[in-house]
């Protein structure tokens, strides 16, 4: 059992579906392909990737859905082939990165909410208005970081 799989047994996974640019930390000069974060936990991320990574690889990741972009570094804990792509587990290098990633996830959820309100109801909300509404409606049901 890998480190991230062990961590995920202690922490809740939060569905994310957030685009992320990912590349080897040693190859920051090349253009990073965009992958998709499937879920976030206190210990790391699960990502669907077109690329096979090796356990122990250090990766640089960037989420551009938020301004400014959120950059984070993680280490590959596991990588499994699945239906023409790879499922990838990336563990955070420290606790602070886990909390930062969780905050970015919330910002992304608020942005998704803002877009949904515009599409479904025709209401155009500022980011601040969307955040206030989202917090009032969903913050209590947003999964906690730890599974305790």
Short mmCIF file of C-alpha atoms in Angstrom, two decimals:
data_model
loop_
_atom_site.label_atom_id
_atom_site.label_comp_id
_atom_site.label_asym_id
_atom_site.label_seq_id
_atom_site.Cartn_x
_atom_site.Cartn_y
_atom_site.Cartn_z
CA UNK A 1 0.00 0.00 0.00
CA UNK A 2 1.43 3.41 -1.03
CA UNK A 3 1.81 6.39 1.26
CA UNK A 4 -1.09 8.31 -0.29
CA UNK A 5 -3.39 5.29 -0.20
CA UNK A 6 -2.59 4.93 3.49
CA UNK A 7 -3.22 8.64 4.08
CA UNK A 8 -6.54 8.50 2.23
CA UNK A 9 -7.76 5.87 4.67
CA UNK A 10 -7.35 8.48 7.41
CA UNK A 11 -8.75 11.47 5.51
CA UNK A 12 -11.92 12.04 3.51
CA UNK A 13 -11.58 12.42 -0.26
CA UNK A 14 -13.40 15.47 -1.65
CA UNK A 15 -14.56 15.27 -5.30
CA UNK A 16 -12.99 18.09 -7.25
CA UNK A 17 -13.02 17.87 -11.09
CA UNK A 18 -10.57 20.79 -11.35
CA UNK A 19 -8.21 21.26 -14.32
CA UNK A 20 -4.52 21.29 -13.37
CA UNK A 21 -1.32 21.71 -15.40
CA UNK A 22 1.18 19.09 -14.34
CA UNK A 23 4.83 18.46 -15.18
CA UNK A 24 8.01 17.07 -13.70
CA UNK A 25 9.48 19.54 -11.21
CA UNK A 26 12.79 19.24 -13.06
CA UNK A 27 11.26 20.19 -16.46
CA UNK A 28 9.60 23.53 -15.74
CA UNK A 29 10.64 24.99 -19.12
CA UNK A 30 8.34 22.71 -21.14
CA UNK A 31 4.61 23.30 -21.63
CA UNK A 32 2.63 21.36 -19.06
CA UNK A 33 -0.35 19.28 -20.20
CA UNK A 34 -3.68 19.95 -18.54
CA UNK A 35 -5.01 17.02 -16.52
CA UNK A 36 -8.01 16.73 -14.18
CA UNK A 37 -8.00 16.51 -10.39
CA UNK A 38 -10.55 13.83 -9.46
CA UNK A 39 -10.43 14.42 -5.73
CA UNK A 40 -8.52 16.14 -2.98
CA UNK A 41 -7.81 14.86 0.50
CA UNK A 42 -5.80 16.23 3.37
CA UNK A 43 -2.84 14.13 2.23
CA UNK A 44 -2.88 14.70 -1.52
CA UNK A 45 -4.63 14.63 -4.89
CA UNK A 46 -5.91 11.96 -7.25
CA UNK A 47 -5.47 12.95 -10.89
CA UNK A 48 -6.46 11.43 -14.24
CA UNK A 49 -3.40 11.71 -16.48
CA UNK A 50 -2.47 10.80 -20.05
CA UNK A 51 1.12 10.34 -18.86
CA UNK A 52 2.55 7.47 -16.84
CA UNK A 53 4.58 8.78 -13.90
CA UNK A 54 6.96 6.86 -11.66
CA UNK A 55 6.45 6.49 -7.92
CA UNK A 56 8.68 9.07 -6.23
CA UNK A 57 8.62 11.57 -9.14
CA UNK A 58 8.32 15.15 -7.90
CA UNK A 59 5.71 17.11 -9.87
CA UNK A 60 4.93 20.80 -10.23
CA UNK A 61 1.23 21.55 -10.57
CA UNK A 62 -0.61 24.75 -11.39
CA UNK A 63 -4.33 25.47 -11.10
CA UNK A 64 -5.32 28.42 -13.29
CA UNK A 65 -9.04 28.52 -12.45
CA UNK A 66 -8.17 30.90 -9.61
CA UNK A 67 -6.39 34.26 -9.76
CA UNK A 68 -3.55 34.28 -9.13
CA UNK A 69 -2.84 30.73 -10.27
CA UNK A 70 -2.22 28.25 -7.46
CA UNK A 71 1.12 26.43 -7.71
CA UNK A 72 1.97 23.37 -5.66
CA UNK A 73 4.58 20.61 -5.63
CA UNK A 74 3.86 16.99 -4.80
CA UNK A 75 5.34 13.52 -5.04
CA UNK A 76 3.85 10.57 -6.95
CA UNK A 77 2.67 7.99 -4.41
CA UNK A 78 1.09 5.61 -6.94
CA UNK A 79 0.23 5.38 -10.64
CA UNK A 80 -2.16 2.81 -12.16
CA UNK A 81 -3.17 2.23 -15.79
CA UNK A 82 -6.94 2.54 -16.28
CA UNK A 83 -8.95 2.56 -19.54
CA UNK A 84 -6.44 4.32 -21.78
CA UNK A 85 -5.16 6.76 -19.16
CA UNK A 86 -3.47 6.67 -15.77
CA UNK A 87 -4.86 7.26 -12.31
CA UNK A 88 -2.25 9.08 -10.32
CA UNK A 89 -1.94 9.67 -6.58
CA UNK A 90 0.12 12.67 -5.55
CA UNK A 91 0.99 13.30 -1.92
CA UNK A 92 1.52 16.80 -0.59
CA UNK A 93 5.01 17.47 0.67
CA UNK A 94 3.79 19.20 3.83
CA UNK A 95 0.63 19.96 5.80
CA UNK A 96 0.49 23.61 4.67
CA UNK A 97 0.13 22.53 1.03
CA UNK A 98 -2.85 20.36 1.98
CA UNK A 99 -4.64 23.28 3.59
CA UNK A 100 -3.81 25.59 0.68
CA UNK A 101 -5.12 23.06 -1.85
CA UNK A 102 -8.32 22.72 0.17
CA UNK A 103 -8.84 26.49 0.09
CA UNK A 104 -8.32 26.50 -3.68
CA UNK A 105 -10.90 23.73 -3.99
CA UNK A 106 -13.42 25.92 -2.17
CA UNK A 107 -12.65 28.89 -4.42
CA UNK A 108 -13.17 26.65 -7.46
CA UNK A 109 -16.50 25.41 -6.08
CA UNK A 110 -17.61 29.03 -5.58
CA UNK A 111 -16.65 29.88 -9.17
CA UNK A 112 -18.59 26.85 -10.44
CA UNK A 113 -21.57 28.04 -8.38
CA UNK A 114 -21.29 31.57 -9.86
CA UNK A 115 -21.29 30.18 -13.42
CA UNK A 116 -24.20 27.82 -12.69
CA UNK A 117 -26.33 30.67 -11.30
CA UNK A 118 -25.65 32.71 -14.44
CA UNK A 119 -26.47 29.79 -16.78
CA UNK A 120 -29.56 28.55 -14.94
CA UNK A 121 -31.06 31.72 -13.55
CA UNK A 122 -29.54 34.52 -15.59
CA UNK A 123 -28.21 36.23 -12.46
CA UNK A 124 -24.74 37.70 -12.83
CA UNK A 125 -22.93 37.60 -9.49
CA UNK A 126 -19.60 39.12 -8.60
CA UNK A 127 -17.08 36.73 -7.09
CA UNK A 128 -17.76 38.25 -3.67
CA UNK A 129 -21.55 37.89 -4.02
CA UNK A 130 -21.14 34.28 -5.19
CA UNK A 131 -18.83 33.54 -2.25
CA UNK A 132 -21.31 34.96 0.25
CA UNK A 133 -24.22 32.97 -1.23
CA UNK A 134 -22.16 29.77 -1.53
CA UNK A 135 -20.97 30.05 2.06
CA UNK A 136 -24.51 30.62 3.30
CA UNK A 137 -25.92 27.70 1.28
CA UNK A 138 -23.14 25.10 1.19
CA UNK A 139 -20.32 25.78 3.66
CA UNK A 140 -21.90 23.68 6.42
CA UNK A 141 -22.21 20.69 4.10
CA UNK A 142 -18.74 21.10 2.57
CA UNK A 143 -16.74 18.07 3.77
CA UNK A 144 -14.27 18.66 6.56
CA UNK A 145 -10.56 18.10 6.00
CA UNK A 146 -10.05 15.32 8.52
CA UNK A 147 -12.09 12.19 8.91
CA UNK A 148 -12.40 12.42 12.70
#
